[in-house]
Short mmCIF file of C-alpha atoms in Angstrom, two decimals:
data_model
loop_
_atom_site.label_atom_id
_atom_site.label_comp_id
_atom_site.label_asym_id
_atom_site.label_seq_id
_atom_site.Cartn_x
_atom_site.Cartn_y
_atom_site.Cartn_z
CA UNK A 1 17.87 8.63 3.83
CA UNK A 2 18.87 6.78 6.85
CA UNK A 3 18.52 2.90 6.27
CA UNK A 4 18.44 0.37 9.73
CA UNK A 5 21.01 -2.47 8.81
CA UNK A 6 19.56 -4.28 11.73
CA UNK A 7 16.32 -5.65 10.65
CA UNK A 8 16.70 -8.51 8.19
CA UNK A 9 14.19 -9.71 6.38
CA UNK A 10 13.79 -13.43 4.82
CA UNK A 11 12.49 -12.22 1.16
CA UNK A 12 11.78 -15.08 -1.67
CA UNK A 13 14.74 -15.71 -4.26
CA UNK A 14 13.42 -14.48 -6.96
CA UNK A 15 12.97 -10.87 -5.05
CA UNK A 16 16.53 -11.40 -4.41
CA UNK A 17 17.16 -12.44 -8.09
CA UNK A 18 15.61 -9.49 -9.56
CA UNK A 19 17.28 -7.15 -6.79
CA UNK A 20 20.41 -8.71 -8.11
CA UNK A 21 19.38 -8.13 -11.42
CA UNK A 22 18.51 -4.60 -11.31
CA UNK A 23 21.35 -3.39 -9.41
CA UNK A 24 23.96 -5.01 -11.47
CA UNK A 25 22.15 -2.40 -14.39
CA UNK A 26 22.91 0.84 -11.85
CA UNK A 27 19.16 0.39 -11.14
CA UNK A 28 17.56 0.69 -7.40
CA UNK A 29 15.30 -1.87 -6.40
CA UNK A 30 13.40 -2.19 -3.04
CA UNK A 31 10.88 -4.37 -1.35
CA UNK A 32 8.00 -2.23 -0.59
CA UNK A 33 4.39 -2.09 1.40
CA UNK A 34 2.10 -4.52 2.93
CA UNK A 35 5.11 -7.08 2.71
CA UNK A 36 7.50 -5.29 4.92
CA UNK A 37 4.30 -4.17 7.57
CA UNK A 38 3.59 -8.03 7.46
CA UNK A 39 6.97 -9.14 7.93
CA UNK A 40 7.47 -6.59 11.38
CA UNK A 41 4.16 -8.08 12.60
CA UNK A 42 5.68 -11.49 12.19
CA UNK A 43 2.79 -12.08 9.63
CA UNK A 44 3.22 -14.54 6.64
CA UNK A 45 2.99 -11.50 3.48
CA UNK A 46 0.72 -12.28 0.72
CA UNK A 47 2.91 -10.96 -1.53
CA UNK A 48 6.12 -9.44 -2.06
CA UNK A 49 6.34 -6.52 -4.10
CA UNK A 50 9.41 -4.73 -5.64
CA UNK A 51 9.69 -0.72 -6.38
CA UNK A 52 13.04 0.56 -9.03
CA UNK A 53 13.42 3.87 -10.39
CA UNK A 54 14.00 1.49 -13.77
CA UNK A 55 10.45 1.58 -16.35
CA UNK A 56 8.32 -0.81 -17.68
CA UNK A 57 10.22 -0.06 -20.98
CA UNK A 58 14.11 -0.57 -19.62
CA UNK A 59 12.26 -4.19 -17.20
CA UNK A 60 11.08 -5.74 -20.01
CA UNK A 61 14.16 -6.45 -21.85
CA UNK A 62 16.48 -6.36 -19.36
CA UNK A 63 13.82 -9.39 -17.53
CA UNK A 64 13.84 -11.09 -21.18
CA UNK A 65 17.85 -11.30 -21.28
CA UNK A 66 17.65 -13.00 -18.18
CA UNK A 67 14.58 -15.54 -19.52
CA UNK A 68 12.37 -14.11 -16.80
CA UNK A 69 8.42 -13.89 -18.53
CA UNK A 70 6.83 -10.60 -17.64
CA UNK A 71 3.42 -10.25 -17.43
CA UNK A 72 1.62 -6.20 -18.22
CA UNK A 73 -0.34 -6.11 -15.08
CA UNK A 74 -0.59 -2.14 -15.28
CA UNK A 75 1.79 -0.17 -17.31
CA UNK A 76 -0.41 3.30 -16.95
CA UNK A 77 0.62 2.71 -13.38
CA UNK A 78 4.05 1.56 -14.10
CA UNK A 79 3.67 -2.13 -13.08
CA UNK A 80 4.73 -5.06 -14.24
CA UNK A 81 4.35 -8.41 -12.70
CA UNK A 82 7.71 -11.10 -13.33
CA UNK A 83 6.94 -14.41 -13.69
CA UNK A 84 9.02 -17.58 -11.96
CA UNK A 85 6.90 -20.67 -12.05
CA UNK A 86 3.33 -20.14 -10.68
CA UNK A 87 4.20 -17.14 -8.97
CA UNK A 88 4.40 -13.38 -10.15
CA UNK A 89 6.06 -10.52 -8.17
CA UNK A 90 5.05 -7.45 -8.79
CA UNK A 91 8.24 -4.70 -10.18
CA UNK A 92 6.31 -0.79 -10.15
CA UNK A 93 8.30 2.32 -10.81
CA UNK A 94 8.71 4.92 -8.49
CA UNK A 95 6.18 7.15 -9.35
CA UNK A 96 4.01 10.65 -7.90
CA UNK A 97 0.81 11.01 -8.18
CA UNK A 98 -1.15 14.36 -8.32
CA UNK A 99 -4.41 16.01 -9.77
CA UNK A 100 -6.75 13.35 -8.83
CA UNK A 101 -9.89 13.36 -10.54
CA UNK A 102 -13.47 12.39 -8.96
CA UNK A 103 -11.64 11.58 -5.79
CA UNK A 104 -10.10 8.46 -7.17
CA UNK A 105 -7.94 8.69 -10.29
CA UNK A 106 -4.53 10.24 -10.23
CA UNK A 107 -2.09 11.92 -12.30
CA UNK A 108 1.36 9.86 -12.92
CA UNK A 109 4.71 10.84 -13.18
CA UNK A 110 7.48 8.47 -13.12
CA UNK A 111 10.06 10.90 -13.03
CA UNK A 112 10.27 10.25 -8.81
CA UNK A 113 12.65 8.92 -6.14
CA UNK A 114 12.01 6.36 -3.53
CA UNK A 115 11.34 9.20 -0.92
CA UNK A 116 8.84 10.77 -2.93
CA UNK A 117 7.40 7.30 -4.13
CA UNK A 118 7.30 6.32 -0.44
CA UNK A 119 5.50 10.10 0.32
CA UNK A 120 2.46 9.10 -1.76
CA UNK A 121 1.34 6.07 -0.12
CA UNK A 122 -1.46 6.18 1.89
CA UNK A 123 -0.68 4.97 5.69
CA UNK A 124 2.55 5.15 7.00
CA UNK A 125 2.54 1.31 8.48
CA UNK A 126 2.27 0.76 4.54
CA UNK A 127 4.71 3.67 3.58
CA UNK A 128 7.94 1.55 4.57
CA UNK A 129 10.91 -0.29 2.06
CA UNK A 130 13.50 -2.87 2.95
CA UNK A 131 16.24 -4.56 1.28
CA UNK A 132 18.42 -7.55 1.71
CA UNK A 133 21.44 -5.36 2.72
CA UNK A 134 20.45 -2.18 3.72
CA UNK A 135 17.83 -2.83 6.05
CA UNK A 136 14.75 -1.14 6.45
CA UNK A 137 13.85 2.64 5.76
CA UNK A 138 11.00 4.29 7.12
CA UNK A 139 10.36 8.01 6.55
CA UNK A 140 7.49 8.47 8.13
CA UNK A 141 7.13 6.79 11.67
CA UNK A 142 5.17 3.51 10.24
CA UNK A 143 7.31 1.79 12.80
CA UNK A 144 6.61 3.36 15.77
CA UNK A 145 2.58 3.14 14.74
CA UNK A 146 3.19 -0.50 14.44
CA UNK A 147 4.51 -1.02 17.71
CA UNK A 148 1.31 1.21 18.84
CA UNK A 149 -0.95 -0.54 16.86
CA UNK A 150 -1.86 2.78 15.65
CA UNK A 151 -3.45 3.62 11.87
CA UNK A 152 -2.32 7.39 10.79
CA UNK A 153 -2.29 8.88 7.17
CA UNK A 154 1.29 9.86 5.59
CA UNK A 155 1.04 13.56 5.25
CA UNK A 156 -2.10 15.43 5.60
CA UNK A 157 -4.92 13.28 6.53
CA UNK A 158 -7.82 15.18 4.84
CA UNK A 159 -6.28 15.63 1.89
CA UNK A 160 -5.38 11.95 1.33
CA UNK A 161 -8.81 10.93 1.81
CA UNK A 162 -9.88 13.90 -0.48
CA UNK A 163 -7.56 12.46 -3.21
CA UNK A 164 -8.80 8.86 -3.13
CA UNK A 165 -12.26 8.18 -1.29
CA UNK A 166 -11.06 4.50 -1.36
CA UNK A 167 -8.71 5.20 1.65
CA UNK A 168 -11.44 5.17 3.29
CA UNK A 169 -12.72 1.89 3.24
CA UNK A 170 -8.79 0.89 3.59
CA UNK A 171 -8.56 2.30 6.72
CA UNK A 172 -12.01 0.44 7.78
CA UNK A 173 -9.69 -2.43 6.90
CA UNK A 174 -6.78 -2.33 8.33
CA UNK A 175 -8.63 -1.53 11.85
CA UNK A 176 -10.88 -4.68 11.24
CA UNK A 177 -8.02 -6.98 9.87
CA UNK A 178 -5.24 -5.72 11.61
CA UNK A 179 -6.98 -4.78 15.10
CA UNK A 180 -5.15 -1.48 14.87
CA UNK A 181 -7.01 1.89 16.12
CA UNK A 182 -6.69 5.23 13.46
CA UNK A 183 -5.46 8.28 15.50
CA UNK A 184 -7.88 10.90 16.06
CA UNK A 185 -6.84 13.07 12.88
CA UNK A 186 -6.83 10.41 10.76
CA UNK A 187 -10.42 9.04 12.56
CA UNK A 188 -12.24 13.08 11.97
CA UNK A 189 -10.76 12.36 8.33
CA UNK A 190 -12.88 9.23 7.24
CA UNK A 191 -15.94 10.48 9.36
CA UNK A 192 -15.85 13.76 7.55
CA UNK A 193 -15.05 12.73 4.24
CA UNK A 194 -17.38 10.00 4.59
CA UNK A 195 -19.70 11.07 1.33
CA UNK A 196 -17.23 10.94 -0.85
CA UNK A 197 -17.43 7.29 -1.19
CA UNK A 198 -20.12 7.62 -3.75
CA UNK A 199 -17.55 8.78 -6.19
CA UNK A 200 -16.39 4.89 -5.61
CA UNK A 201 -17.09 1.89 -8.05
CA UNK A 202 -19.88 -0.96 -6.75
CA UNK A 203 -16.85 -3.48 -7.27
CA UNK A 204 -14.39 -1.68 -5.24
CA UNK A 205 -16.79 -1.08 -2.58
CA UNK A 206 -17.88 -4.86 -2.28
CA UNK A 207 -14.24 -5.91 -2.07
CA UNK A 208 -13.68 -3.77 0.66
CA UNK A 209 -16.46 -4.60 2.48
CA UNK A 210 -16.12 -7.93 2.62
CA UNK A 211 -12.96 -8.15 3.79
CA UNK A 212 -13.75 -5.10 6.51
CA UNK A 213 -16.48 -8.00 8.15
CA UNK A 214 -14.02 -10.85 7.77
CA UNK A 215 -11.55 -8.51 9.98
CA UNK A 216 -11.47 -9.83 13.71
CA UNK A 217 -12.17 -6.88 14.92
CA UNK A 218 -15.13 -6.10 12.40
CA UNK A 219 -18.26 -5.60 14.97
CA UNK A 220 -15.83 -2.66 16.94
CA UNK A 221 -14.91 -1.05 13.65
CA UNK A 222 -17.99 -1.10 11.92
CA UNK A 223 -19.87 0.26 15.59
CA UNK A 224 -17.69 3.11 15.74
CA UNK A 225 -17.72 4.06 11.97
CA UNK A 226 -21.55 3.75 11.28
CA UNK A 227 -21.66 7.22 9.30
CA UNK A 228 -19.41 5.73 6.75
CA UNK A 229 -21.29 2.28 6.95
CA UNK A 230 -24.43 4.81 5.65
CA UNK A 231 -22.53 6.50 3.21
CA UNK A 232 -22.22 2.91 1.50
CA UNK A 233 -25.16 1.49 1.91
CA UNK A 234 -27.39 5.20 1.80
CA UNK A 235 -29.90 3.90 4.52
CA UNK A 236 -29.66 4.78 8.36
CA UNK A 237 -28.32 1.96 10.65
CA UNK A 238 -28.58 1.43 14.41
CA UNK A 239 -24.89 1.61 16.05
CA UNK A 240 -26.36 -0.50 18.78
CA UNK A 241 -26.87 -3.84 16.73
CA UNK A 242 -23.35 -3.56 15.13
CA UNK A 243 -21.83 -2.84 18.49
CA UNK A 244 -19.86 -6.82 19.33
#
């Protein structure tokens, strides 16, 4: 793995504190996700989230020692959320994920390395680590897509949609939030795989949503990627009136 010493990123002390913590244990510990895309786009993160090859089972007393609470935010997934003062960081264990059923609900093994943890993830602007030394690591060009404000799938596109209809609406997202544009593969993907969102919860699919409109580009998005606009709401809709 080849790791960029020259991008430094400003992460919170208790990321660093918990770095510190886990590697003085022989464990690896990385800053992963939408905090590391945020921090290249010079946006404030929402949160900063941590990925170890430690488990749930060595973090909790190895967090207690130290008098840091922990909080079980989702140890069937491997995560575990660390509490200092009002805020919680989120610490999840590499992990793979395969035999998805009903196009939403994986698998888990924990048994993985970063690389493979990284390989799982669904774009690759989201599919990049960093740490306070090392710098930043990106196996899969998420970089270079930033820089072309472009939104591609790590791996093979139809298959990650297959996997997990939800990437779907993430996608729909990321294009409204982000004003980035998904590259034609990626684009066919979501258009063609566009039914599968009925597999999807109500809940999810309001969530999504409503953060899709509150994008800035919203109106462009949801013009171009009417079909999967039906899909959601299973009536027909006029591309012209959601056109901005």
């Amino acid at each position: 793995m080849f790791w960029d010493i020259h991008y430094h990123f400003h992460l919170p002390s208790p990321i660093l504190r918990l770095i510190e913590i886990l590697e003085a244990q022989g464990f690896e510990a990385v800053v992963v996700g939408g905090c590391v895309r945020d921090y290249l786009l010079g946006r404030p993160p929402k949160d900063c989230d941590l990925a170890t090859n430690a488990t749930p089972k060595e973090l909790i007393p190895l967090l207690k020692a130290h008098k840091i609470p922990t909080i079980p935010l989702g140890l069937a997934f491997g995560t575990l959320g660390a509490r200092f003062d009002k805020q919680v960081f989120e610490i999840t264990t590499y992990r793979e994920e395969s035999g998805y059923t009903d196009h939403r609900h994986p698998q888990v093994r924990f048994n993985a390395t970063l690389e493979s943890d990284l390989k799982r993830r669904d774009f690759t602007i989201n599919a990049l680590a960093c740490h306070p030394k090392k710098g930043l690591l990106d196996l899969h060009g998420g970089l270079a897509d930033l820089r072309t404000q472009r939104l591609r799938f790590v791996g093979v596109a139809s298959a990650r949609v297959s996997e997990d209809a939800l990437r779907i609406l993430r996608a729909l997202r990321f294009a409204s939030v982000l004003g980035f544009k998904l590259e034609p593969v990626s684009a066919q993907a979501v258009l063609e795989h566009a039914p599968l969102l009925k597999h999807i919860s109500k809940e999810r699919i309001f969530a999504e949503l409503c953060q899709i409109l509150m994008g800035t580009n919203a109106g462009a998005v949801c013009a171009i990627y009417v079909k999967v606009l039906e899909c959601v709401l299973n009536t027909p809709l006029n591309p012209h009136i959601l056109a901005p």
